[in-house]
Coordinates of C-alpha atoms and ligand atoms in Angstrom, one line a residue:
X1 CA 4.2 -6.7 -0.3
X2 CA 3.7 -3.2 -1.7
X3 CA 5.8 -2.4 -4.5
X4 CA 4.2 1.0 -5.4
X5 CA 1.7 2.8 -4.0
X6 CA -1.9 2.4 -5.7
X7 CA -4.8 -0.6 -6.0
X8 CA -5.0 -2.5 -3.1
X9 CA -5.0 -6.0 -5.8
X10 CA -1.4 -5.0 -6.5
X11 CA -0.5 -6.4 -3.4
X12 CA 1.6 -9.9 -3.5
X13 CA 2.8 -12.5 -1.4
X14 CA 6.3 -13.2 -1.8
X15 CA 8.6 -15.5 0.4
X16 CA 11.5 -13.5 1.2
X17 CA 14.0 -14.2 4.5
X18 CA 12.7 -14.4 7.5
X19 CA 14.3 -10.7 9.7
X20 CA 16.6 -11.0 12.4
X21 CA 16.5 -9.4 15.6
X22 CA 18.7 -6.3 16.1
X23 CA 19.5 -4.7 19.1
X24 CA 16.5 -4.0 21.2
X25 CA 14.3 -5.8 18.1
X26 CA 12.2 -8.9 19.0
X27 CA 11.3 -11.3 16.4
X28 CA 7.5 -12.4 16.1
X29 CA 6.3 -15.3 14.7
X30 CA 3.0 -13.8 13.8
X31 CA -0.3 -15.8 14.6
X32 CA -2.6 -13.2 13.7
X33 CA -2.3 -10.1 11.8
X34 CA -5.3 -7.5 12.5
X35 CA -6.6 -5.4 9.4
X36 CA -7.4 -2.1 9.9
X37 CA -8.6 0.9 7.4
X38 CA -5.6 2.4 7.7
X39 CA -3.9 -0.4 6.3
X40 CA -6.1 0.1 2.9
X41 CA -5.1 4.1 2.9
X42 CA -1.2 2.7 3.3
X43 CA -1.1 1.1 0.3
X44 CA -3.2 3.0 -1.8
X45 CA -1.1 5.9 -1.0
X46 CA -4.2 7.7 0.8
X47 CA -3.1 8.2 4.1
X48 CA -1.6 11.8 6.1
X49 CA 2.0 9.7 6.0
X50 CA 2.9 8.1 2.7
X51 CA 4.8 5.0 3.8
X52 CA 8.2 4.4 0.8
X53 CA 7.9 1.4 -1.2
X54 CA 8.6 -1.1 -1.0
X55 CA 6.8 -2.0 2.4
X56 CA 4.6 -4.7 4.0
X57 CA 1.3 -3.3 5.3
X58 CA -0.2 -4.6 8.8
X59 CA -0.2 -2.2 11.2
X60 CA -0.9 -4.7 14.6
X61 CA -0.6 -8.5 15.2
X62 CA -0.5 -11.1 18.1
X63 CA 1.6 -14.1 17.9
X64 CA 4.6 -15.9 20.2
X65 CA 8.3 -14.2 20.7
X66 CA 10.8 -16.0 18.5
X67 CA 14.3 -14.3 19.0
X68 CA 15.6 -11.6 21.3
X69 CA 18.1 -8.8 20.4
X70 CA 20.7 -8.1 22.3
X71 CA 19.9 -5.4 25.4
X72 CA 16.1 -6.5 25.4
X73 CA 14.5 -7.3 28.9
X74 CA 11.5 -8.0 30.2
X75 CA 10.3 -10.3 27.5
X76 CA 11.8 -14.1 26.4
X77 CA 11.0 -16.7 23.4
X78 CA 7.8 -18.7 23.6
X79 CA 6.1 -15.4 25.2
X80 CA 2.3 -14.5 23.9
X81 CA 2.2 -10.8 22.7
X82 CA 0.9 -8.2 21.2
X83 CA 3.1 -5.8 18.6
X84 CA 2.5 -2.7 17.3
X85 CA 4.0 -3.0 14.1
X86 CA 3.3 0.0 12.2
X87 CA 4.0 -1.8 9.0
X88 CA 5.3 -5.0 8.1
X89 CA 2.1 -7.0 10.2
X90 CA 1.0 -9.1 7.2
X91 CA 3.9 -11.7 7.3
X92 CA 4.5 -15.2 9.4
X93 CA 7.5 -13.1 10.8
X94 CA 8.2 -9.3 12.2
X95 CA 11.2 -7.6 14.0
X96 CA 9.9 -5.2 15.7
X97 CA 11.3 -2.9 18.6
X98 CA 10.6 -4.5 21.9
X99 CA 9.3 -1.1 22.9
X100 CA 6.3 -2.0 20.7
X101 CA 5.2 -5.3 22.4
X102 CA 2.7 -5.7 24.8
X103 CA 2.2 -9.1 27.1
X104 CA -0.9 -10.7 25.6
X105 CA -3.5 -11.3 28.4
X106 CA -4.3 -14.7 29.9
X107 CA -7.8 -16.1 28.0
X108 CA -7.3 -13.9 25.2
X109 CA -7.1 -15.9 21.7
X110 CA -4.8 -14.4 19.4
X111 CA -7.4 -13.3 16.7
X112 CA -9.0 -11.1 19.1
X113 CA -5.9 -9.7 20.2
X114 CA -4.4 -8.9 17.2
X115 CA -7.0 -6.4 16.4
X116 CA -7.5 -5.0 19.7
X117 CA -4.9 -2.3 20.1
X118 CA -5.7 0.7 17.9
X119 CA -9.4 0.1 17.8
X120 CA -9.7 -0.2 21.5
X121 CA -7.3 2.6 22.0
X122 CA -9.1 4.4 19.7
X123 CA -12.0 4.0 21.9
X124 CA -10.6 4.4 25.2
X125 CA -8.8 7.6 24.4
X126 CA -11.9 9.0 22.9
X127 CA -14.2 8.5 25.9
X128 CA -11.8 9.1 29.1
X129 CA -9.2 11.3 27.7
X130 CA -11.3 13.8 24.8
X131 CA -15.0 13.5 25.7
X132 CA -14.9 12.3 29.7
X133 CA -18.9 10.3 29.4
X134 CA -19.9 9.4 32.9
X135 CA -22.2 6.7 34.1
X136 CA -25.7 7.1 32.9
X137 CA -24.8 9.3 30.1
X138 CA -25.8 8.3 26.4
X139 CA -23.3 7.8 23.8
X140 CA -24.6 7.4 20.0
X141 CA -22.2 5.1 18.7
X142 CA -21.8 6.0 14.2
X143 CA -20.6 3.0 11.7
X144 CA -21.2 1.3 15.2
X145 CA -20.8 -2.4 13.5
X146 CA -17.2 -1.5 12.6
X147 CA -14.1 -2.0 14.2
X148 CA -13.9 1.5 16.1
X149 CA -17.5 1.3 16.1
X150 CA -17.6 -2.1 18.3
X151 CA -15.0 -1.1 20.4
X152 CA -16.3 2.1 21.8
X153 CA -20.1 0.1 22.1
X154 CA -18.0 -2.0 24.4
X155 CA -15.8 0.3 26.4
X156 CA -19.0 2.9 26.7
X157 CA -20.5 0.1 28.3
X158 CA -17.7 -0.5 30.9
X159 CA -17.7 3.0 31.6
X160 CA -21.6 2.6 32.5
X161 CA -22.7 4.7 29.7
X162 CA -26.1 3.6 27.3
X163 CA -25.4 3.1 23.9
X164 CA -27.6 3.8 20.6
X165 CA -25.4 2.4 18.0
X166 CA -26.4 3.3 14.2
X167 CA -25.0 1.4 11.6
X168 CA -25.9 0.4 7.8
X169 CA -27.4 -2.9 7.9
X170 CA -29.4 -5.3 10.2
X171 CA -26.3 -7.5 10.2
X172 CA -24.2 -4.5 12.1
X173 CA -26.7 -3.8 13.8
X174 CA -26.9 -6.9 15.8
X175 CA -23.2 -7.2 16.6
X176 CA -23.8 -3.7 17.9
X177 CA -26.6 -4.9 20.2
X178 CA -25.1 -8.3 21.0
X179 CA -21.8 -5.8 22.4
X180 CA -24.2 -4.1 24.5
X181 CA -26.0 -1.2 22.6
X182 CA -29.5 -0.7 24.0
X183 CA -31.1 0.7 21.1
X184 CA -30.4 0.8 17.3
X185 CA -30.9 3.1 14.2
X186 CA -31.0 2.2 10.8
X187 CA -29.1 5.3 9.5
X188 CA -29.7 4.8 6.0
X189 CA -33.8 4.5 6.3
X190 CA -34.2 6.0 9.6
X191 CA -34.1 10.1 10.6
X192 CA -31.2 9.8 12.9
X193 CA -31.5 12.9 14.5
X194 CA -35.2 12.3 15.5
X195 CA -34.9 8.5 16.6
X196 CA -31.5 9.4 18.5
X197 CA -33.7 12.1 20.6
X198 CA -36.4 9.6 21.0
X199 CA -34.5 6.9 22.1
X200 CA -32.6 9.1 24.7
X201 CA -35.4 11.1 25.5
X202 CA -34.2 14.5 24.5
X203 CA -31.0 14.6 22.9
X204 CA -27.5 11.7 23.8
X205 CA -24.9 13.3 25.3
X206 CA -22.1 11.9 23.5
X207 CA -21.8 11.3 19.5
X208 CA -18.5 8.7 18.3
X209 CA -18.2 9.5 15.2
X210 CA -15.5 7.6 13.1
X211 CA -17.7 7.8 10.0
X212 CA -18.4 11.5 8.5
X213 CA -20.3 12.2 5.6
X214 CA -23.7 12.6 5.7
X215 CA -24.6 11.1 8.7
X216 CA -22.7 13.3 11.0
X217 CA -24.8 17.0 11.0
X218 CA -27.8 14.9 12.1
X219 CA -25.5 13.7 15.0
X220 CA -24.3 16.6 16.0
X221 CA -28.0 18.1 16.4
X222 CA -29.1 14.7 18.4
X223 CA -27.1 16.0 21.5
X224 CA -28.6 17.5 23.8
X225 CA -28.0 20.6 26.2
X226 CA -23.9 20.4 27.0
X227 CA -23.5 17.5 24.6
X228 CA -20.4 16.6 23.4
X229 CA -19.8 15.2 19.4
X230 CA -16.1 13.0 18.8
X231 CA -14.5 13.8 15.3
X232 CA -12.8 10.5 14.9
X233 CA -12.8 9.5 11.2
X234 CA -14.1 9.9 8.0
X235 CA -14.9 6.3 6.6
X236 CA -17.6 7.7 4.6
X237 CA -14.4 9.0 2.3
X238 CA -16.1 13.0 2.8
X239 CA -15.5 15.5 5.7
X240 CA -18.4 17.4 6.6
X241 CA -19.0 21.1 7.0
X242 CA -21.4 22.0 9.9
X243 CA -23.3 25.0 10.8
X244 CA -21.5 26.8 13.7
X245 CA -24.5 27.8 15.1
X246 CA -25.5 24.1 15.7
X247 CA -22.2 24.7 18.1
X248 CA -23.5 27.0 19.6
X249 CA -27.0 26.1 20.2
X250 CA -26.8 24.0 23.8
X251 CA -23.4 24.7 24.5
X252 CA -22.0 21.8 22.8
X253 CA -18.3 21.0 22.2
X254 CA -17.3 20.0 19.5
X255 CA -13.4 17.2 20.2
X256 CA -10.8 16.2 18.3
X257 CA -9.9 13.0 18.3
X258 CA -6.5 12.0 16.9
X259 CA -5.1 8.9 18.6
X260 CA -1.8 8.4 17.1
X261 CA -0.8 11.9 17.0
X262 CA -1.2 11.6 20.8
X263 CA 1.1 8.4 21.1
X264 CA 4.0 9.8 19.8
X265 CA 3.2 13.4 21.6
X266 CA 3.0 11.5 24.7
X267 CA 4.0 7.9 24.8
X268 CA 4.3 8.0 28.3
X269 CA 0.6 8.7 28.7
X270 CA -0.2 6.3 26.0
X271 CA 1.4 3.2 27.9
X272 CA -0.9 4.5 30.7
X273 CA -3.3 4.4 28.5
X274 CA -2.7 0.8 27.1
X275 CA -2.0 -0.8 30.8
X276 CA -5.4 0.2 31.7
X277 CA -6.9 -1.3 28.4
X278 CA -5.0 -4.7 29.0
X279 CA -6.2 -4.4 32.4
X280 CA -10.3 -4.0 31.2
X281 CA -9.2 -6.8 29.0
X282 CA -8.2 -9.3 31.9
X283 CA -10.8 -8.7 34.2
X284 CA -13.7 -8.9 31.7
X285 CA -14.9 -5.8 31.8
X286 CA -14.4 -5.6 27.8
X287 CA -14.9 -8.0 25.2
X288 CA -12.9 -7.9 22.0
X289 CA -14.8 -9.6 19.4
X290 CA -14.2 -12.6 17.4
X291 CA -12.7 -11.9 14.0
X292 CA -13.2 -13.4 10.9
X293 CA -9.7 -14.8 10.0
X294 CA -8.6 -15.2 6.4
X295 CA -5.2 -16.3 5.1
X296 CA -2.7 -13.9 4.1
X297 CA -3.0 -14.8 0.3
X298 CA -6.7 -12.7 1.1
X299 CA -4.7 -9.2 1.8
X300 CA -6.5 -7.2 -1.1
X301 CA -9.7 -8.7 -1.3
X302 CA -9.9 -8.0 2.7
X303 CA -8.7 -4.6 2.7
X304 CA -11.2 -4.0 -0.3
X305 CA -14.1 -5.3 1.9
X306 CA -13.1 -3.1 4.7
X307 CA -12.7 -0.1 2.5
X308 CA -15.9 -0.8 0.5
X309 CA -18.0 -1.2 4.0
X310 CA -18.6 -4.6 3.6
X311 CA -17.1 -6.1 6.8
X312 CA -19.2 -6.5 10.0
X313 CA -16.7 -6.4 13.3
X314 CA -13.1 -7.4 12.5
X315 CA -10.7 -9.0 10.7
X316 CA -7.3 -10.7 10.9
X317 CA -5.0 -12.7 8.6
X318 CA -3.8 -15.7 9.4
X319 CA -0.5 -16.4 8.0
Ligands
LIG401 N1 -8.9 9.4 15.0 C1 -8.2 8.3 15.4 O1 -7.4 8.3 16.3 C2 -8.6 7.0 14.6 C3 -8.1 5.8 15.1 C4 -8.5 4.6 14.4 C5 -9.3 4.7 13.3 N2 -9.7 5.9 12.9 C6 -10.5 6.1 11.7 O2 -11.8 5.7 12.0 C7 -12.5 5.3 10.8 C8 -13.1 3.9 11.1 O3 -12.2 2.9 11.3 P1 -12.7 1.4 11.6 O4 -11.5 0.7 11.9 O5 -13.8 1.4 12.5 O6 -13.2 1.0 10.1 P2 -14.3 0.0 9.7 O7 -14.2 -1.2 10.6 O8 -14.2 -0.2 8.3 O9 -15.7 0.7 10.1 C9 -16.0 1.9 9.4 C10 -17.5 2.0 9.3 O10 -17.8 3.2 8.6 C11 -19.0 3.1 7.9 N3 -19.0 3.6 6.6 C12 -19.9 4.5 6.1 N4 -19.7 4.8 4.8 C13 -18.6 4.1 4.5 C14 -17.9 4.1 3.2 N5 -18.2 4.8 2.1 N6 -16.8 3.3 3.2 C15 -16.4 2.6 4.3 N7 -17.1 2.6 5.5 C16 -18.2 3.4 5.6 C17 -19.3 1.6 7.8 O11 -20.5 1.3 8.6 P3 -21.9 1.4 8.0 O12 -21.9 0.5 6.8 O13 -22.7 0.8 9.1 O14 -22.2 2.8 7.7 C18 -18.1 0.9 8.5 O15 -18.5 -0.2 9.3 C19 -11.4 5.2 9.7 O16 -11.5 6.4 8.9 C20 -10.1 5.2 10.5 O17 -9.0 5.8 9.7 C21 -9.3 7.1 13.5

């Protein structure tokens, strides 16, 4: 529970009465909450929308239908699902509008699924709806051994793209590779710009970038002749300024990416958007990675990990 926004150890777990479905609400009893960044900016009162205290963070989880409000259809107690929460994830139960549950697929654990949905989105609206990469093409994949890093490694690969991921450390590194990166820089010791060109002989033709900062000019001038660089975040904590000539050199395009604006713009594309995901999911094309799962009582050290780059991959809490 957040009582007012600021430090993340502020958070506290407090038993309180399990919510009741309303109309069109569906109870979940949640088996897995996923932990994402924007989780951390909720609480700490950093993020575009300041959520009113006092609120429950967790904006995803995975876990079994336990009660049905009147006037819902199409889902029934003891069903697997996913819900996109918004807030109120970290908790054993959620109401949430059944508009905001999806049917978890067949063979996928509840860890994994709980921390699929906006990193996955993330990934699959950045590379078929923004920047359209086509087989063959090279995508240099930044803070690649992070959630939305790993996630657009994997889905790059689906869409038979090559994939130089650059992360931090030799321990992202390999769950970038073990996804299905080809090749890896070592952005903090290596010249990104010149090993990116290297590795894709002459220039990648796609930059994911959900990292900012410093690493993100030397991206930009890694693509190559029509190249194409994806503003997704700004981990890093500082958004950079580029030269607009390196815009203009090779014709490259510079795309927004801004996932949730986009799902309440257009929800209707958006369920389009997550059918085909859940549909990659259940015939193995992609590969949500294994979280590490920590019990609720861990809320604010996690969230500090995420936020202070020390997580590799995922992370959900188990309640
Ligand atoms: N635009 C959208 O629609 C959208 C959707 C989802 C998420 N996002 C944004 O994308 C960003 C990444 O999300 P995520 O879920 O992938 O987070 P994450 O799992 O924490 O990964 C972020 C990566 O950024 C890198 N990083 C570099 N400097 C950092 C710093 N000072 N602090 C923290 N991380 C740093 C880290 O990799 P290295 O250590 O390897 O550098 C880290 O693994 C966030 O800003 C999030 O808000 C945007």
């Amino acid at each position: 529970m957040c009582r007012s926004l600021g430090p993340l150890d502020q958070l506290e777990l407090e038993d309180t009465a399990d919510p009741e479905a309303g109309p069109g609400q569906v109870v979940v009893d949640v088996h897995a909450a996923g932990v994402n960044y924007v989780d951390g900016l909720f609480v700490q009162g950093l993020y575009q929308i300041k959520p009113a205290p006092p609120f429950t963070p967790g904006s995803e989880v995975a876990g079994v239908v336990a009660e049905i409000g009147d006037g819902v259809t199409g889902f029934a107690a003891g069903d697997r699902v996913i819900a996109m929460t918004g807030l109120g994830g970290y908790a054993t139960h959620v109401a949430v509008p059944a508009l905001a549950l999806l049917p978890l697929p067949d063979g996928l654990d509840f860890g994994p699924a709980a921390g699929l949905v906006q990193s996955y989105s993330t990934a699959l609206f950045t590379l078929t709806r923004r920047a359209t990469v086509r087989t063959g093409e090279w995508v240099l994949v930044l803070g690649a051994g992070g959630g939305v890093g790993l996630a657009t490694i994997d889905v790059a690969c689906a869409l038979g793209a090559r994939v130089i991921a650059a992360a931090s450390t030799d321990d992202k590194l390999a769950a970038a590779t073990a996804m299905g990166a080809e090749a890896t820089i070592a952005y903090e010791t290596e010249d990104l710009k010149t090993r990116a060109r290297e590795l894709s002989g002459g220039g990648v033709d796609v930059v994911v970038d959900p990292v900012g900062g410093a690493h993100s000019e030397p991206a930009l001038r890694a693509t190559r002749f029509g190249g194409r660089f994806c503003v997704v975040g700004f981990a890093a904590g500082s958004i950079p300024k580029v030269p607009l000539n390196q815009i203009l050199l090779n014709n490259r395009t510079v795309v927004g990416v801004d996932w949730g604006a986009w799902t309440v713009r257009a929800p209707d594309e958006n369920r389009e958007l997550l059918g085909e995901l859940l549909r990659m999911v259940e015939d193995g094309q992609l590969h949500p990675p294994a979280p590490t799962e920590c019990p609720l009582e861990d809320a604010a050290r996690v969230l500090a990990d995420l936020l202070d780059r020390r997580v590799t991959g995922k992370v959900v809490l188990v309640p």
